[in-house]
Amino acid sequence: MSRIAKRFAETRASGRAALIPYVTAGDPAPDVTVPLLHDLVAAGADLLELGVPFSDPMADGPVIQLACERSLAAGTRLRDVLAMVREFREKDSDTPVVLMGYLNPVERMGAEVFAQAAAEAGVDGVLMVDLPPEESSDLTGLLDRAGIDPIFLVAPTTSESRLRHVAAAARGFIYYVSLKGVTGAQSLDPAALGARLEAIRAISELPLGVGFGIRDAATAAAVAEVADAVVVGSAIVRLAEQHLDAPEQFRAAAAALAREMRSAMDAARADTAPAAV
Amino acid sequence: MSELKQAVDWAAFPDARGHFGPYGGRFVAETLMGALDELQAVYEKYMQDPEFLAELDTDFKQFVGRPSPLYHAERLSRELGGAQVYLKREDLNHTGAHKVNNTIGQALLAKRLGKTRIIAETGAGQHGVATATVAARLGLECVVYMGAEDIQRQSPNVYRMRLLGADVVAVKSGSRTLKDALNEAMRDWVTNVDDTFYIIGTVAGPHPYPAMVRDFQSIIGREARAQHLEMTGRLPDALVACVGGGSNAIGLFHPFLSDESVAMIGVEAGGEGIASGRHSAPLCAGRPGVLHGNRTYLMEDDDGQIIATHSISAGLDYPGVGPEHSWLKDIGRATYVSVTDEEALRAFHRMTRTEGIIPALETSHAIAHVLDLAPQMRPDQSLIINLSGRGDKDLNTVARLEGIEL
């Protein structure tokens, strides 16, 4: 069983929704990232999403775009991101790590070289934002053979026929984009979300993670009632922006936000879920 | 003149998913896939619809002023002492460039889709002006994204867009040029996809844009082919056009693809010279990658990060190129060269003084190549330059280089 499947089996068994914080690797500096990942796990993260910086992050809002610019300016490249995962794995062999980014750096490295190097570093899933299943067969096959889950997005605009197509290609979990827009956009509507997730569950048995637009503990709690996992990105990256010259404070603030979300999510589940068996 | 490496059924490209060989495709976030499917469906439907095509034809004639003339540049031809040089006068179109051919077509599609809001990216401002123009005419809200740097160097076009009622948004991220404007327009589209139509200005982006923009721009080549046949009784020996994203070049080239005797040369912006690294010539000095929704030649570093480009002309200052050009290059049907800022400027002045036509700095790149190419050809041969735009918008840039503030 992959680390991702195992982790979702655990969170399901304990009646929790998984918390998945996103950070842009190398933001604001390369040496901040690995300690930050450990802090986030200690604060209650179940999986980690690590952003690979790209010069032209088309699907991201200004917060993550600026994080990419800071990371690239400080010298972080795809091979450095893989090295960060390897270093993280020295102390944590259980928490799944998903790389999220854009296709071009991966293609430049070579899809085969990348799949191999990512597997060796301890990467569990790869989400390429600009790679829909239609164009992905080469990379998906290579990732599959390397034991890495290709993660795909489903959006509010995804038709049922496309949903079947995406579900057939997806492994690990399905990442549901909770709103039309870029990362860090306006807040989502939890009620509409629940109905939409039910429609996806009718087609796929994979766990459903929800991201884009989750900016505080209250939203995280509302999403935790209907989703298997809550992804929080821009809200954390914004903290990096606020503590540019004080990485210790950034780490502390990020961990505090993760803890706050963790307890709000668990409380929400405790209110609604039947008593754990 | 050209040597094709394989026999090609031109009508089969792109394939159903938008691929030109290994290039093109649809590399976007899931949120946009539905909108692109919808766009592809209406585009395929209406390109077969006699009523739509008749409306397009009427707009071309009455609003754009088509057909644009094919002009024999006799004085320039005589001076160069080689091939007869013909100019396809897209500069005489309403709004002063070829861009309007495409915005007219896409705006008619937007109307049929019931969209109330139009967005666009622009570099030199020509596409922005052409978009603002059709939006004004159809009474649609219009937002144009433009790099902050380009807003500086193309201020007349910025004012023109605002006069037409468009909201011009300065893009301050990244290199503050065309590629960043495109990123920002994509972000807008992903957020407002229900009521918004994104008019992409070149033959790049996710499928169906490269094919659709090509089809609207192909009026250039269809007219030029018929006009040259009528004026000379034969086909031209070569076609020359500047290539940024490559829409004016594809528009001229495409109707000639199966005419094997006709050579096609795309001219990229060599900036300060290919060796300097400060240029915008992905076909001459880049490599294939994925950006802005399609696989194509790009300017990137060893990590696959897109690198800053440079050109004196804002319209060519772009790190990618339309996927069909990448394919035409690989299969050998077209060749791609580059000329420097300095060569383009010399050509700008030469055309102005010799023929009384002030060309855009983008177009001046194609002219610069012809100043070298024509003398190597015989006087009984001919070539067509796509005179893709007029130079009024560049007067500030050129004057400043001569120490004159207008």
Tab-separated table of N, CA and C in Angstrom, chain A residues 53-60 65 69 72 77-78 103-105 107-108 129-132 134-135 153-155 157-158 162 166 177 180-182, chain B residues 17 19 25-31 33 37 173-174 179 183 186-187 190-191 193-194 287 289-292 295 298 300-306:
chain	number	residue	atom	x	y	z
A	53	PRO	N	8.801	25.616	-7.635
A	53	PRO	CA	8.662	26.966	-8.193
A	53	PRO	C	8.761	26.966	-9.716
A	54	PHE	N	7.928	27.822	-10.338
A	54	PHE	CA	7.965	27.977	-11.791
A	54	PHE	C	7.831	29.456	-12.127
A	55	SER	N	8.513	29.857	-13.179
A	55	SER	CA	8.544	31.272	-13.563
A	55	SER	C	7.180	31.798	-14.003
A	56	ASP	N	6.307	30.917	-14.511
A	56	ASP	CA	5.029	31.364	-15.074
A	56	ASP	C	3.863	30.535	-14.538
A	57	PRO	N	3.578	30.674	-13.226
A	57	PRO	CA	2.536	29.835	-12.611
A	57	PRO	C	1.128	30.336	-12.936
A	58	MET	N	0.652	29.989	-14.122
A	58	MET	CA	-0.590	30.506	-14.692
A	58	MET	C	-1.838	30.257	-13.856
A	59	ALA	N	-1.861	29.123	-13.132
A	59	ALA	CA	-3.088	28.770	-12.397
A	59	ALA	C	-3.053	29.274	-10.966
A	60	ASP	N	-1.990	29.963	-10.609
A	60	ASP	CA	-1.866	30.449	-9.240
A	60	ASP	C	-2.145	31.935	-9.158
A	65	GLN	N	2.390	33.136	-6.826
A	65	GLN	CA	3.296	33.622	-7.857
A	65	GLN	C	4.492	34.341	-7.242
A	69	GLU	N	8.521	33.518	-7.305
A	69	GLU	CA	9.571	34.477	-7.663
A	69	GLU	C	10.639	34.545	-6.566
A	72	LEU	N	12.728	31.202	-6.683
A	72	LEU	CA	13.648	31.158	-7.822
A	72	LEU	C	14.799	32.142	-7.618
A	77	ARG	N	15.804	25.152	-7.512
A	77	ARG	CA	15.443	24.533	-8.772
A	77	ARG	C	14.850	23.160	-8.488
A	78	LEU	N	14.318	22.503	-9.517
A	78	LEU	CA	13.638	21.223	-9.310
A	78	LEU	C	14.523	20.208	-8.585
A	103	LEU	N	4.481	21.643	-15.704
A	103	LEU	CA	5.136	20.568	-16.444
A	103	LEU	C	6.540	20.910	-16.934
A	104	ASN	N	6.781	22.170	-17.314
A	104	ASN	CA	8.008	22.436	-18.063
A	104	ASN	C	9.311	22.076	-17.339
A	105	PRO	N	9.459	22.394	-16.060
A	105	PRO	CA	10.700	21.974	-15.385
A	105	PRO	C	10.886	20.454	-15.383
A	107	GLU	N	9.718	18.357	-17.688
A	107	GLU	CA	10.097	17.949	-19.047
A	107	GLU	C	11.557	18.284	-19.324
A	108	ARG	N	12.010	19.409	-18.797
A	108	ARG	CA	13.400	19.814	-19.045
A	108	ARG	C	14.355	18.817	-18.398
A	129	VAL	N	-0.147	20.918	-12.517
A	129	VAL	CA	-1.354	21.729	-12.668
A	129	VAL	C	-1.764	21.878	-14.128
A	130	ASP	N	-0.785	21.997	-15.023
A	130	ASP	CA	-1.112	22.248	-16.430
A	130	ASP	C	-1.050	20.971	-17.273
A	131	LEU	N	-1.269	19.838	-16.625
A	131	LEU	CA	-1.235	18.573	-17.358
A	131	LEU	C	-2.537	17.807	-17.141
A	132	PRO	N	-3.520	18.031	-18.014
A	132	PRO	CA	-4.759	17.260	-17.887
A	132	PRO	C	-4.517	15.812	-18.325
A	134	GLU	N	-5.627	14.023	-20.605
A	134	GLU	CA	-5.509	13.828	-22.056
A	134	GLU	C	-4.072	13.876	-22.555
A	135	GLU	N	-3.242	14.703	-21.900
A	135	GLU	CA	-1.878	14.895	-22.391
A	135	GLU	C	-0.862	14.139	-21.548
A	153	LEU	N	-6.607	17.180	-10.934
A	153	LEU	CA	-7.590	18.157	-10.464
A	153	LEU	C	-8.964	17.865	-11.057
A	154	VAL	N	-9.995	18.137	-10.281
A	154	VAL	CA	-11.367	18.195	-10.788
A	154	VAL	C	-11.893	19.567	-10.394
A	155	ALA	N	-12.596	20.217	-11.318
A	155	ALA	CA	-13.058	21.590	-11.077
A	155	ALA	C	-14.581	21.659	-11.089
A	157	THR	N	-16.206	23.163	-13.091
A	157	THR	CA	-16.591	23.182	-14.503
A	157	THR	C	-16.412	21.821	-15.177
A	158	THR	N	-15.921	20.817	-14.420
A	158	THR	CA	-15.671	19.512	-15.035
A	158	THR	C	-16.994	18.784	-15.290
A	162	ARG	N	-16.064	14.099	-18.476
A	162	ARG	CA	-14.655	14.366	-18.183
A	162	ARG	C	-14.285	13.794	-16.818
A	166	VAL	N	-11.049	11.668	-15.867
A	166	VAL	CA	-10.060	12.070	-14.862
A	166	VAL	C	-9.952	10.988	-13.783
A	177	VAL	N	-10.867	21.306	-6.992
A	177	VAL	CA	-10.675	22.758	-6.974
A	177	VAL	C	-12.011	23.372	-6.610
A	180	LYS	N	-14.088	28.455	-9.144
A	180	LYS	CA	-13.529	28.908	-10.402
A	180	LYS	C	-12.565	30.019	-10.076
A	181	GLY	N	-11.315	29.834	-10.394
A	181	GLY	CA	-10.372	30.890	-10.099
A	181	GLY	C	-8.988	30.325	-9.876
A	182	VAL	N	-8.104	31.185	-9.427
A	182	VAL	CA	-6.739	30.786	-9.165
A	182	VAL	C	-6.588	30.508	-7.677
B	17	ARG	N	-7.147	16.608	-31.267
B	17	ARG	CA	-6.808	17.166	-29.953
B	17	ARG	C	-5.828	18.327	-30.067
B	19	HIS	N	-2.960	18.672	-32.023
B	19	HIS	CA	-1.522	18.428	-32.151
B	19	HIS	C	-1.035	18.641	-33.580
B	25	GLY	N	-1.512	20.929	-28.588
B	25	GLY	CA	-2.191	20.254	-27.483
B	25	GLY	C	-2.917	21.225	-26.577
B	26	ARG	N	-3.177	20.760	-25.376
B	26	ARG	CA	-3.991	21.547	-24.442
B	26	ARG	C	-3.454	21.333	-23.041
B	27	PHE	N	-2.541	22.187	-22.616
B	27	PHE	CA	-1.898	22.056	-21.313
B	27	PHE	C	-2.378	23.184	-20.401
B	28	VAL	N	-3.556	22.983	-19.828
B	28	VAL	CA	-4.116	23.998	-18.931
B	28	VAL	C	-4.694	23.314	-17.703
B	29	ALA	N	-4.976	24.117	-16.681
B	29	ALA	CA	-5.605	23.587	-15.475
B	29	ALA	C	-7.019	23.124	-15.815
B	30	GLU	N	-7.483	22.149	-15.054
B	30	GLU	CA	-8.765	21.496	-15.314
B	30	GLU	C	-9.927	22.485	-15.458
B	31	THR	N	-9.899	23.574	-14.693
B	31	THR	CA	-11.011	24.530	-14.707
B	31	THR	C	-11.331	25.030	-16.118
B	33	MET	N	-10.761	23.329	-19.015
B	33	MET	CA	-10.962	22.304	-20.043
B	33	MET	C	-12.378	22.351	-20.618
B	37	ASP	N	-13.423	22.974	-24.529
B	37	ASP	CA	-14.276	22.038	-25.275
B	37	ASP	C	-15.423	22.796	-25.937
B	173	SER	N	3.898	41.701	-12.818
B	173	SER	CA	4.607	40.492	-12.376
B	173	SER	C	5.647	40.085	-13.410
B	174	GLY	N	6.562	39.213	-12.977
B	174	GLY	CA	7.563	38.619	-13.868
B	174	GLY	C	8.357	39.662	-14.620
B	179	LYS	N	4.411	37.889	-22.063
B	179	LYS	CA	4.146	36.580	-21.457
B	179	LYS	C	3.425	36.729	-20.120
B	183	ASN	N	-0.262	35.352	-18.862
B	183	ASN	CA	-0.535	34.667	-17.589
B	183	ASN	C	-1.728	35.300	-16.893
B	186	MET	N	-5.079	34.623	-18.553
B	186	MET	CA	-5.506	33.248	-18.247
B	186	MET	C	-6.125	33.174	-16.849
B	187	ARG	N	-5.519	33.893	-15.902
B	187	ARG	CA	-6.042	33.905	-14.526
B	187	ARG	C	-7.425	34.536	-14.488
B	190	VAL	N	-9.909	31.976	-16.017
B	190	VAL	CA	-10.212	30.850	-15.144
B	190	VAL	C	-11.202	31.279	-14.048
B	191	THR	N	-11.143	32.553	-13.668
B	191	THR	CA	-12.015	33.062	-12.608
B	191	THR	C	-13.403	33.443	-13.128
B	193	VAL	N	-14.924	32.425	-16.113
B	193	VAL	CA	-15.111	31.633	-17.327
B	193	VAL	C	-16.573	31.585	-17.785
B	194	ASP	N	-17.529	31.807	-16.889
B	194	ASP	CA	-18.935	31.703	-17.278
B	194	ASP	C	-19.374	32.787	-18.271
B	287	ARG	N	14.357	25.584	-27.342
B	287	ARG	CA	14.097	24.149	-27.432
B	287	ARG	C	12.655	23.869	-27.016
B	289	GLY	N	9.266	22.837	-25.231
B	289	GLY	CA	8.810	22.746	-23.853
B	289	GLY	C	7.316	23.052	-23.817
B	290	VAL	N	6.798	23.284	-22.617
B	290	VAL	CA	5.359	23.538	-22.466
B	290	VAL	C	5.139	24.860	-21.738
B	291	LEU	N	4.420	25.768	-22.383
B	291	LEU	CA	4.082	27.053	-21.766
B	291	LEU	C	2.775	27.559	-22.365
B	292	HIS	N	1.968	28.231	-21.544
B	292	HIS	CA	0.747	28.877	-22.034
B	292	HIS	C	-0.149	27.923	-22.801
B	295	ARG	N	2.581	22.824	-26.336
B	295	ARG	CA	3.973	22.400	-26.442
B	295	ARG	C	4.552	23.050	-27.684
B	298	LEU	N	10.604	27.062	-26.960
B	298	LEU	CA	10.588	28.072	-25.903
B	298	LEU	C	11.994	28.565	-25.614
B	300	GLU	N	14.151	28.971	-22.499
B	300	GLU	CA	14.131	28.519	-21.106
B	300	GLU	C	15.560	28.271	-20.639
B	301	ASP	N	15.714	28.187	-19.308
B	301	ASP	CA	17.036	27.871	-18.781
B	301	ASP	C	17.151	26.358	-18.547
B	302	ASP	N	18.261	25.925	-17.945
B	302	ASP	CA	18.515	24.494	-17.762
B	302	ASP	C	17.506	23.826	-16.837
B	303	ASP	N	16.758	24.635	-16.061
B	303	ASP	CA	15.777	24.086	-15.128
B	303	ASP	C	14.361	24.158	-15.699
B	304	GLY	N	14.238	24.607	-16.955
B	304	GLY	CA	12.901	24.726	-17.535
B	304	GLY	C	12.157	25.979	-17.111
B	305	GLN	N	12.868	26.918	-16.496
B	305	GLN	CA	12.246	28.213	-16.173
B	305	GLN	C	12.306	29.087	-17.429
B	306	ILE	N	11.225	29.823	-17.676
B	306	ILE	CA	11.175	30.682	-18.852
B	306	ILE	C	12.088	31.885	-18.612
